[in-house]
Short mmCIF file of C-alpha atoms in Angstrom, two decimals:
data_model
loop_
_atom_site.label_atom_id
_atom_site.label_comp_id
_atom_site.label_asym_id
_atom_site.label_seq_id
_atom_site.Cartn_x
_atom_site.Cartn_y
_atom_site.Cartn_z
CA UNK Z 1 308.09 188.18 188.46
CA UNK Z 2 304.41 187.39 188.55
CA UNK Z 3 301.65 189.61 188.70
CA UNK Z 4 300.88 188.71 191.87
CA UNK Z 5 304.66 188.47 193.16
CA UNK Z 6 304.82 192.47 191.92
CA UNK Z 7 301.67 193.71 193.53
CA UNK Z 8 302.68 191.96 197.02
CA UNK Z 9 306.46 193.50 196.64
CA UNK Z 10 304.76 196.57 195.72
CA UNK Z 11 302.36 196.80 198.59
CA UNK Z 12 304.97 195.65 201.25
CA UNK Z 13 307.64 198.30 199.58
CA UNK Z 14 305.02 201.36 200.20
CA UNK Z 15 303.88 200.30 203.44
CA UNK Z 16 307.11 200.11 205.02
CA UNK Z 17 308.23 203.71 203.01
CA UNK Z 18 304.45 205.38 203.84
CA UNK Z 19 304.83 203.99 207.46
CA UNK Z 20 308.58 205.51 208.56
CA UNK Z 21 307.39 208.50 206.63
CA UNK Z 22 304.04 209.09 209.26
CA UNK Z 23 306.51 208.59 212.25
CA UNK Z 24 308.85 210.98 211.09
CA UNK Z 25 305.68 213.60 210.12
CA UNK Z 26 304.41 212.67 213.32
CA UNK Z 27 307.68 213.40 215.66
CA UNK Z 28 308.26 216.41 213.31
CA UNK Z 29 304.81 217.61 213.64
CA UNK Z 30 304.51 217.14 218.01
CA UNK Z 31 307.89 219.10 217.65
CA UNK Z 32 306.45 221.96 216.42
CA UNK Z 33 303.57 221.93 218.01
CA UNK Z 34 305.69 221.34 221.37
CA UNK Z 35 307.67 225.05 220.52
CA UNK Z 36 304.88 226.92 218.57
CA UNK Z 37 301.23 225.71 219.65
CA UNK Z 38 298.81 224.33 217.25
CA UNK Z 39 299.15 227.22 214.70
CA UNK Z 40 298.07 227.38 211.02
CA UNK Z 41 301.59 228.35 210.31
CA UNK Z 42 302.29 224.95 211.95
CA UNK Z 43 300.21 223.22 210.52
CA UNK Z 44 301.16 224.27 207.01
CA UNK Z 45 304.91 223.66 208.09
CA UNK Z 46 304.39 219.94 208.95
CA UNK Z 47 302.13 219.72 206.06
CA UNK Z 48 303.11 220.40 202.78
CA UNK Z 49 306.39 219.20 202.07
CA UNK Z 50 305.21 215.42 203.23
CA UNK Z 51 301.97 215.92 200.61
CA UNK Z 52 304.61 218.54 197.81
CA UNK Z 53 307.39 215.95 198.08
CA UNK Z 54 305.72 212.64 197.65
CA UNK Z 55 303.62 213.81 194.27
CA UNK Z 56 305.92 212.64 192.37
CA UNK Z 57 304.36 208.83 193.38
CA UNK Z 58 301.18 209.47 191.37
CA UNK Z 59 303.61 209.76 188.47
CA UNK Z 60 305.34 206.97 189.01
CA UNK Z 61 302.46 204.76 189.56
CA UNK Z 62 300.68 205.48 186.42
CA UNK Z 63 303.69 205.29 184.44
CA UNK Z 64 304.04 201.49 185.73
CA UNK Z 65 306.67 202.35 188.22
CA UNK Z 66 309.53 203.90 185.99
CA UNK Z 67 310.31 207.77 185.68
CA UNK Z 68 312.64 207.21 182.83
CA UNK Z 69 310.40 208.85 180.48
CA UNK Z 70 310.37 211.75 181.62
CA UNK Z 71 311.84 215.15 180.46
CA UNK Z 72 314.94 216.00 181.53
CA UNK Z 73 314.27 219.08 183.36
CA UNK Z 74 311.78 217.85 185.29
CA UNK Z 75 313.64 214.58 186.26
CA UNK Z 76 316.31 217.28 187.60
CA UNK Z 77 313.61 219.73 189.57
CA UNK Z 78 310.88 217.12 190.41
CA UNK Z 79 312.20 214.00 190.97
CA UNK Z 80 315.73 214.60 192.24
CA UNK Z 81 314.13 216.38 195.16
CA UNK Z 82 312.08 213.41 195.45
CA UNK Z 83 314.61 210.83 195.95
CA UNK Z 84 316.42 213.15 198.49
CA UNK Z 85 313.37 213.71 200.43
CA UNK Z 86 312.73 209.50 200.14
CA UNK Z 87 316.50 208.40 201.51
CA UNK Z 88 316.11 210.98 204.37
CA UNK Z 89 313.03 210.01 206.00
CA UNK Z 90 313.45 206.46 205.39
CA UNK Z 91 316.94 206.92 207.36
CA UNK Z 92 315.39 208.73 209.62
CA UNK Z 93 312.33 207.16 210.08
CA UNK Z 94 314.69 203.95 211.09
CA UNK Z 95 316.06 206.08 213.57
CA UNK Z 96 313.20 206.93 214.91
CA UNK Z 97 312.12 203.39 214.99
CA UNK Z 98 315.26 201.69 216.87
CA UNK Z 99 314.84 204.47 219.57
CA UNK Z 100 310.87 203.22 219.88
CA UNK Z 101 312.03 199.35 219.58
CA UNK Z 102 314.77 200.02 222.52
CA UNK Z 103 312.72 202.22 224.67
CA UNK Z 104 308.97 199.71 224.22
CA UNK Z 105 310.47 197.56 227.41
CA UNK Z 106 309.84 200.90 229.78
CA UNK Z 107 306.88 202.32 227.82
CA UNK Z 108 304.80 198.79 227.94
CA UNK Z 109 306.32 198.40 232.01
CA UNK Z 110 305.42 202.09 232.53
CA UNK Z 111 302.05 202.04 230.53
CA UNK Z 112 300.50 198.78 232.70
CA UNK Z 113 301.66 199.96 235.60
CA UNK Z 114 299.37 203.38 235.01
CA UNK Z 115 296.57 200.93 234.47
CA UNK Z 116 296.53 200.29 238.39
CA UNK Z 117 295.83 202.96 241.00
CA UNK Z 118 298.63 201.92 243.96
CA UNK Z 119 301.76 201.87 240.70
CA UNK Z 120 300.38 204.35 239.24
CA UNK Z 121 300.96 206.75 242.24
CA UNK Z 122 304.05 205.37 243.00
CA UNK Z 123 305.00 206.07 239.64
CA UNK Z 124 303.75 209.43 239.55
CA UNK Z 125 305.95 210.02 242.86
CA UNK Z 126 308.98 208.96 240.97
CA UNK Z 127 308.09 211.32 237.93
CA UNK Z 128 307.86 214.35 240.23
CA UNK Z 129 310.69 213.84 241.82
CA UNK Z 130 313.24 216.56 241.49
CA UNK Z 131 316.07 214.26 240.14
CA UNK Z 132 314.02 212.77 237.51
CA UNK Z 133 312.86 215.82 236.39
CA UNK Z 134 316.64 216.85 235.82
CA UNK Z 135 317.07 213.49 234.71
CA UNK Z 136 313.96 213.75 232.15
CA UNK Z 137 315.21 217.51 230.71
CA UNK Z 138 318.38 216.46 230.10
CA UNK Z 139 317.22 213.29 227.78
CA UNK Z 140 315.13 215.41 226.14
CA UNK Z 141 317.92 217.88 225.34
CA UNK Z 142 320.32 214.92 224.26
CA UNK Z 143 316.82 213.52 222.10
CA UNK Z 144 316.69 216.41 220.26
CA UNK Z 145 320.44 217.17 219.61
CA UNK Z 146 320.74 213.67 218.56
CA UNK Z 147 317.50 214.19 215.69
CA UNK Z 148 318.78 217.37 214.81
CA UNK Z 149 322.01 215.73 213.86
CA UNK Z 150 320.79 212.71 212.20
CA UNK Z 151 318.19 214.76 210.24
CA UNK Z 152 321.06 216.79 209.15
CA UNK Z 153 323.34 213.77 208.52
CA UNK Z 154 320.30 212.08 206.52
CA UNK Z 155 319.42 215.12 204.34
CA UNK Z 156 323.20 216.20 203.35
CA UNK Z 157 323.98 212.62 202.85
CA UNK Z 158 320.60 211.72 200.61
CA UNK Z 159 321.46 214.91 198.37
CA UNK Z 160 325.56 213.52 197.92
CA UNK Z 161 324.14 210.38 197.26
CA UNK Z 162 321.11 211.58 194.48
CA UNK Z 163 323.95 214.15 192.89
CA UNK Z 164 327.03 212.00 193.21
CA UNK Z 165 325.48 208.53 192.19
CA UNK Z 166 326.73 208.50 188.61
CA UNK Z 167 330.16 209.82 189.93
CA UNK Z 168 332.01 206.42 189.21
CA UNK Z 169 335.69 205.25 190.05
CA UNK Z 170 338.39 203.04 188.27
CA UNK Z 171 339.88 200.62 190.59
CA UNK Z 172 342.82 198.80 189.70
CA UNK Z 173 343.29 195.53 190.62
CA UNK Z 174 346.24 192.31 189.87
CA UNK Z 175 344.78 189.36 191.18
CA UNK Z 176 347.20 186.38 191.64
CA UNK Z 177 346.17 182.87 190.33
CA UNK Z 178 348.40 180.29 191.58
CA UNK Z 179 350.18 178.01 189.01
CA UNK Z 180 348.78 180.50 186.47
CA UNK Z 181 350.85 179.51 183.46
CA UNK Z 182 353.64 182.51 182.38
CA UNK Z 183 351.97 183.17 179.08
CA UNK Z 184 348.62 184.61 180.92
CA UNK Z 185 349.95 186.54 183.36
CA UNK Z 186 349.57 190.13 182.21
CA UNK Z 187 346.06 189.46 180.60
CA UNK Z 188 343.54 192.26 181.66
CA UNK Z 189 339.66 192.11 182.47
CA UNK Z 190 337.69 195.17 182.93
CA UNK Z 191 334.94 194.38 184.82
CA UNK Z 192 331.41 196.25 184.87
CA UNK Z 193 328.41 195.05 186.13
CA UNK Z 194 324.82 195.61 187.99
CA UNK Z 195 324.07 198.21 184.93
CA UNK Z 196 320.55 198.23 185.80
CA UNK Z 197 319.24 200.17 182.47
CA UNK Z 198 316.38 201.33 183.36
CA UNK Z 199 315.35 204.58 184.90
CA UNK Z 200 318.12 205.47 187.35
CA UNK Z 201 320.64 204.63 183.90
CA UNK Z 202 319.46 206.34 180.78
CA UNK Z 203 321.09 205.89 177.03
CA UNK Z 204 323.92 208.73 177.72
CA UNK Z 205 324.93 207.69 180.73
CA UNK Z 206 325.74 204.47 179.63
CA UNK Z 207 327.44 206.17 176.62
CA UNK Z 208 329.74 207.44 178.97
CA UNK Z 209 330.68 204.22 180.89
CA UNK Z 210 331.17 202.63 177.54
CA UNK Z 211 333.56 205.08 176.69
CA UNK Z 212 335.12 204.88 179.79
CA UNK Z 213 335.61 199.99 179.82
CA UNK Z 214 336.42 201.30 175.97
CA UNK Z 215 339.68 203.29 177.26
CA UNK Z 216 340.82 201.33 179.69
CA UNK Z 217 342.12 199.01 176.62
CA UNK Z 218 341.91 195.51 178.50
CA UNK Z 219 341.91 192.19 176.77
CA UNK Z 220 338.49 191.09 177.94
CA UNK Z 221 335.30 193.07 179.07
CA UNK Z 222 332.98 190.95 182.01
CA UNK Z 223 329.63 191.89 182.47
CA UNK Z 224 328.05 189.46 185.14
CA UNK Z 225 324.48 189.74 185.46
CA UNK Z 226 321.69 193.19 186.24
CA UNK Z 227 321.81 193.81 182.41
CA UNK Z 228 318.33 195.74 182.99
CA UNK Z 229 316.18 196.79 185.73
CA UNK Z 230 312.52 195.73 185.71
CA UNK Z 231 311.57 195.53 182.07
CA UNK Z 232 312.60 194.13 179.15
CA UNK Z 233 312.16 196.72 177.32
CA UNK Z 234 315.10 198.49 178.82
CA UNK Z 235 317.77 196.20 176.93
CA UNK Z 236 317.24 198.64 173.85
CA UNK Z 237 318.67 201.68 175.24
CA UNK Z 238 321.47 198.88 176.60
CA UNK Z 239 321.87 197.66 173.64
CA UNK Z 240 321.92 201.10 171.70
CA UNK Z 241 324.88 201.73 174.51
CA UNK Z 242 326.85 198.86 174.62
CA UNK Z 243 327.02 197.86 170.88
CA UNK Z 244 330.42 200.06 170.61
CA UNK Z 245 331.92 197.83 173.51
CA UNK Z 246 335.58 197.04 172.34
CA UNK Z 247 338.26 194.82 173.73
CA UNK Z 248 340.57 192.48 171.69
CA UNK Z 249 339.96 189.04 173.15
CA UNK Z 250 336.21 189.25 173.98
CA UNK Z 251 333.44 190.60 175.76
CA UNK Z 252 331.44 187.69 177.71
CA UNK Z 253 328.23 188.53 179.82
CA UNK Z 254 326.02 186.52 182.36
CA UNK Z 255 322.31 187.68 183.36
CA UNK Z 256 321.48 188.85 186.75
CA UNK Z 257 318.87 188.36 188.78
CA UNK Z 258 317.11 191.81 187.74
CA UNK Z 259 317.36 190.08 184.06
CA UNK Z 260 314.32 187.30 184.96
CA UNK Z 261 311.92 189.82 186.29
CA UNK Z 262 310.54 190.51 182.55
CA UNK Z 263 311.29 188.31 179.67
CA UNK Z 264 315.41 186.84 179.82
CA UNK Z 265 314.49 185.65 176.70
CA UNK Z 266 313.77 188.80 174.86
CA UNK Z 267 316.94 190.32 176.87
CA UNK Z 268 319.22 187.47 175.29
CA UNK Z 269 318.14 188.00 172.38
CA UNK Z 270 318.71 191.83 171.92
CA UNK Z 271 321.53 191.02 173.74
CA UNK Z 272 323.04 188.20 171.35
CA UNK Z 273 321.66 190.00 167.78
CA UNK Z 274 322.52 193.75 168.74
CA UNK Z 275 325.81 193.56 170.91
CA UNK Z 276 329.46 191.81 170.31
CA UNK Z 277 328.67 190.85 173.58
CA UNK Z 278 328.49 186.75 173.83
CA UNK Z 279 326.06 186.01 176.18
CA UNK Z 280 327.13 182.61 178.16
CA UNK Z 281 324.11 181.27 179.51
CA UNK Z 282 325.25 177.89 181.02
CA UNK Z 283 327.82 177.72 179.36
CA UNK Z 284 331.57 178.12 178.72
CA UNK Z 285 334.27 179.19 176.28
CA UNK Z 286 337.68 178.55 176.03
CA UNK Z 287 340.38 180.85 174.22
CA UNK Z 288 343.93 180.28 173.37
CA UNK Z 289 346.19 182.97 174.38
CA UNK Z 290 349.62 182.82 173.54
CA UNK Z 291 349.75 178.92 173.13
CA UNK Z 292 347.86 178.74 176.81
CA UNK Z 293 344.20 177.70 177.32
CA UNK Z 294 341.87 180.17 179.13
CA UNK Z 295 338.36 178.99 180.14
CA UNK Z 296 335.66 181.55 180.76
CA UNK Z 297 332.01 180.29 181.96
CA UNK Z 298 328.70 182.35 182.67
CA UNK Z 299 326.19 180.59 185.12
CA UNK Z 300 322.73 182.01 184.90
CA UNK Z 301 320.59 183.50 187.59
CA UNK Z 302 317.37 183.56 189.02
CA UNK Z 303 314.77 185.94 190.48
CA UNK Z 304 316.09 185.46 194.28
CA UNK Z 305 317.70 188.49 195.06
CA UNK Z 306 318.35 187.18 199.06
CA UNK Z 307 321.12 185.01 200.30
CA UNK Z 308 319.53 182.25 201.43
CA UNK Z 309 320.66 179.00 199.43
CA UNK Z 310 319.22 178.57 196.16
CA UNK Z 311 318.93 174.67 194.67
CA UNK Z 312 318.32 175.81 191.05
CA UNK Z 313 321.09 178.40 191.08
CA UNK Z 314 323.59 175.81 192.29
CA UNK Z 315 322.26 173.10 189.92
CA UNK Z 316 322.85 176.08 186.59
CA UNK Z 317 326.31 176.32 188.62
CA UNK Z 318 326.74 171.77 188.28
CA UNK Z 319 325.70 171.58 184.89
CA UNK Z 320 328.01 174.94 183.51
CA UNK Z 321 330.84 172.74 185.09
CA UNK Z 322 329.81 169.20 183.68
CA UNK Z 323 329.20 170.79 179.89
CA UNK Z 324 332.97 172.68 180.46
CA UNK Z 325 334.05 169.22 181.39
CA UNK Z 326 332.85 167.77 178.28
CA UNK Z 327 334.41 170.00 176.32
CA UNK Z 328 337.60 169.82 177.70
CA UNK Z 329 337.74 165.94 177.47
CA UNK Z 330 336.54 166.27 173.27
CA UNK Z 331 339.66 169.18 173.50
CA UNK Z 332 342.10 166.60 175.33
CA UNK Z 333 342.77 169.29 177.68
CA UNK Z 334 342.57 168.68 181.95
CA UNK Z 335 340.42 170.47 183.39
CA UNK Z 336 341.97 171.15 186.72
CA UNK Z 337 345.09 172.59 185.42
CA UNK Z 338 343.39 175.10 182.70
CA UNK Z 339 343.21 178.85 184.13
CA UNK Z 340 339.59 178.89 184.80
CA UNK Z 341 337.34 182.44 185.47
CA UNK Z 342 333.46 182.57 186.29
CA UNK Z 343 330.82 185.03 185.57
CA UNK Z 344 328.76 184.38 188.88
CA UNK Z 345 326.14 186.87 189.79
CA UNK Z 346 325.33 186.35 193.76
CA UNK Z 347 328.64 186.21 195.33
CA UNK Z 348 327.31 184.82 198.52
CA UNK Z 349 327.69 181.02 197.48
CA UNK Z 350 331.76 181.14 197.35
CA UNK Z 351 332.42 178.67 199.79
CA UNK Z 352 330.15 176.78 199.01
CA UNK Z 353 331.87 176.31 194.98
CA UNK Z 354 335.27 175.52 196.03
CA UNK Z 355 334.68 171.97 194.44
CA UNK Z 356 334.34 173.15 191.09
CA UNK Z 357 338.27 174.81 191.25
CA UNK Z 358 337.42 178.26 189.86
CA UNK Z 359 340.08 180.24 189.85
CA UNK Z 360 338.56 183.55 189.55
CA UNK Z 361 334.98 183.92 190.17
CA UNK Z 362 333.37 187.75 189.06
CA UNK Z 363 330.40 188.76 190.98
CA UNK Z 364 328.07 191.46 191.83
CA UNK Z 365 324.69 192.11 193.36
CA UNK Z 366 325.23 194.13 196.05
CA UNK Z 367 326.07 196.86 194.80
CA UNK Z 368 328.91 197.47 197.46
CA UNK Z 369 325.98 198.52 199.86
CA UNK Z 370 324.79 201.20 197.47
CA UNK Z 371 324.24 203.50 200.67
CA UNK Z 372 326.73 202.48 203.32
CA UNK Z 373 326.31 204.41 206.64
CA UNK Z 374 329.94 204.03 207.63
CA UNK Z 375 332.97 201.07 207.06
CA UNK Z 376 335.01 199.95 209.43
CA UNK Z 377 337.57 197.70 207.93
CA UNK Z 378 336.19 194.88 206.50
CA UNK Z 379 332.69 195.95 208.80
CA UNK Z 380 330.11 197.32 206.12
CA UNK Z 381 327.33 198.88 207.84
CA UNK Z 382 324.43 198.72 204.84
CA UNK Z 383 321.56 196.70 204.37
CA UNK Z 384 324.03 194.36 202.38
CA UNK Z 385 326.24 194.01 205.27
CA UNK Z 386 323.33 192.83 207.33
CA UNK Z 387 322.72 189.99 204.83
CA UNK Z 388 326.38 189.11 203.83
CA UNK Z 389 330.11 189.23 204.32
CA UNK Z 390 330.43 189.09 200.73
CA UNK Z 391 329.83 193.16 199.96
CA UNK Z 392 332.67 194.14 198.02
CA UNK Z 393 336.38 193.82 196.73
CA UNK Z 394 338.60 190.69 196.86
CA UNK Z 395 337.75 187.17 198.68
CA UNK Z 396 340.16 184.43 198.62
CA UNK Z 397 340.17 180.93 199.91
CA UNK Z 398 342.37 177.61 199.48
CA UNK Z 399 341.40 176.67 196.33
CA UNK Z 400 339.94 180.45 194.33
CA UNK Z 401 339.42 184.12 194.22
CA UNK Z 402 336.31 186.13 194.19
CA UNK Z 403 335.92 189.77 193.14
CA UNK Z 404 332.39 191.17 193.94
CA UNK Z 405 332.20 194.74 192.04
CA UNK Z 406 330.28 197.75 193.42
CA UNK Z 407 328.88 198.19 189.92
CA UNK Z 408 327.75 201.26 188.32
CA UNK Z 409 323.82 201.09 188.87
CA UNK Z 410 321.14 201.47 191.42
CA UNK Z 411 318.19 199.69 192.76
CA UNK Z 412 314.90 201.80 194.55
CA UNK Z 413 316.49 205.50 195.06
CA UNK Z 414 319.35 206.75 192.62
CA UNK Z 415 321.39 206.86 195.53
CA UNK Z 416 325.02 205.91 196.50
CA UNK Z 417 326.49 206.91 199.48
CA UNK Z 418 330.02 206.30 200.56
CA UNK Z 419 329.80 204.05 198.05
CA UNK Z 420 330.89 204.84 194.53
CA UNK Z 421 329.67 203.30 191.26
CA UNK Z 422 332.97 201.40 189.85
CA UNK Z 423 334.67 199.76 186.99
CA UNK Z 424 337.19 197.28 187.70
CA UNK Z 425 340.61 196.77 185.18
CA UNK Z 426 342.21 193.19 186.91
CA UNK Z 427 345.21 192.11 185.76
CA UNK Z 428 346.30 188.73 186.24
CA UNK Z 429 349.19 187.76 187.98
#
């Protein structure tokens, strides 16, 4: 990400967290001021913890936007707080501004209407009349139930989220490939991705998710893509991590799109020298098991993180398939029969790559919705779900299967709600 790319995300990111953050100290503040009067104690109240519990900022800027420096204890005392105070008024700041957007129609009417002296007395009539003023109490009593429950919602479910987000989950999944040949069924994948090393996922956390693929005991270990955060720099304590990776027939990675906002290069490289991991940048490999051929590719990524179509990603995605061709005309093998699995970052491109007869294709990105207000069946109600239908679990079509992985890391607040961090052991069947 440029320079100039990074300051304009930067400035955009603050002014839309600094802006729900006034409306919510504003509403919070009239509140008081509504019960109590215009008070010291009042004004200390509404205050403090806005300026107490956004310190923490002057930290992170200076330190170039990470906090994963700092000590443990005050990560735990200073900064936890922080990122619960963050997720709550940002949830309820968008509360606060849905009501606004659905009730500007009657403010604007009401507000130009005031502006001329016959409306404005007939509107001034209908305010005073007895009805309305029922009317008018009773919205204000249902206003203020309604922000006293989402505040408490908000707050309760920021601190789960903060204290629960490296709670993670083992999902078990078989996975049936048509035609897949008798000899592979049985083979296991454990599946971890969106690690996002960096500050949210420090050196002995990831010791513990290592140990945890480790024990599961599968064939293969899949890793596609969000190696690292923001810097390259954060590969080391990966690397440090992931080194004691084990699994019998291989462990095959793909970089994310986190993974091109430094230096890929220097990522690949720790990657490639300081890892068993083999890094499959454009490329494929294909392994014998039991007399059966099993093809594995990894399609690089790029810095988009939306889901709007993206030419270079898809043209990675042709030329992984034509250089997997090649090889399996130099190996005498066909291609359309051979078991085929990709390591595909985005997952929102699956229809769109039914041509090239993947099989399996192993995604993740979104991290499930990383904070998911509710779920209703297949309906995900995150910011994920607003840009995809492709949030989580298994996809299937005519011609392959996708599995899109919560993953285990998280992006802007350390925060997963109703949505745990996971490792995935598939089984093929």
């Amino acid at each position: 990400m440029s320079t100039l790319s990074r300051t304009l995300f930067v400035v955009i990111l603050f002014s839309v967290i600094l802006g729900l953050q006034y409306l919510v100290y504003r509403t919070f503040r009239n509140f008081l001021k509504s019960r109590y009067g215009s008070s010291s104690a009042v004004k200390f109240i509404s205050n403090y913890p806005f300026l107490l519990f956004n310190l923490p900022y002057l930290y992170v800027i200076f330190n170039r936007f990470t906090s994963g420096t700092i000590p443990e204890w005050v990560y735990n005392y200073a900064f936890k707080p922080f990122y619960i105070f963050q997720g709550a008024t940002i949830f309820i700041g968008l509360f606060l501004l849905i009501g606004k957007i659905i009730k500007s129609p009657f403010s604007i009417t009401a507000w130009v209407l005031s502006k001329f002296n016959s409306t404005k007395q007939m509107l001034n009539r209908f305010r005073n009349k007895p009805a309305v003023k029922t009317v008018n109490r009773s919205r204000r009593v249902f206003i203020k139930s309604s922000a006293a429950l989402v505040s408490g919602y908000a707050f309760t479910g920021a601190t789960l989220g903060v204290l629960n987000s490296g709670n993670f989950e083992i999902v078990n999944k078989e996975i049936k490939i048509p035609n897949l040949p008798k000899e592979l069924i049985g083979v296991t994948i454990s599946l971890i991705c969106d690690i996002h090393s960096g500050p949210y996922m420090k050196e002995d956390l990831m010791n513990e998710y290592v140990s945890a693929v480790n024990d599961l005991g599968s064939d293969f270990i899949f890793i596609p893509g969000d190696i690292t955060n923001s810097e390259k720099t954060e590969v080391i304590p990966f690397a440090k991590s992931f080194r004691d990776l084990k699994a019998s027939k291989g462990i095959y990675a793909s970089l994310g799109n986190h993974d091109y906002f430094s230096d890929p290069e220097f990522i690949a490289k720790i990657i490639s020298e300081e890892t068993p991991i083999k890094l499959l940048r454009n490329d494929s490999e294909i392994i014998n098991i039991n007399g059966k051929d099993l093809c594995i590719l990894g399609v690089e990524d790029t810095r988009q993180s939306g889901s709007s179509y993206d030419n270079v990603l898809m043209s990675y995605l042709n030329t992984t398939v034509e250089k997997t061709k090649e090889k399996f005309i130099q190996k005498n093998l066909d291609y359309d029969t051979t078991t085929k699995v990709a390591l595909f970052h985005k997952p929102y491109f699956f229809e769109q790559m039914n041509d090239k007869k993947l099989d399996l294709i192993l995604s993740g990105h979104t991290h499930g919705g990383q904070v998911v207000l509710a779920k209703f069946g297949d309906l995900n109600i995150s910011f994920a779900g607003a840009v995809s239908k492709y949030i989580s679990g298994l996809y299937e079509n005519e011609v392959s299967r996708m599995y899109v992985s919560r993953g285990i890391g998280s992006v802007a607040l350390p925060i997963r709600f109703n949505c745990s961090p996971e490792i995935t052991k598939i089984t093929l069947v």
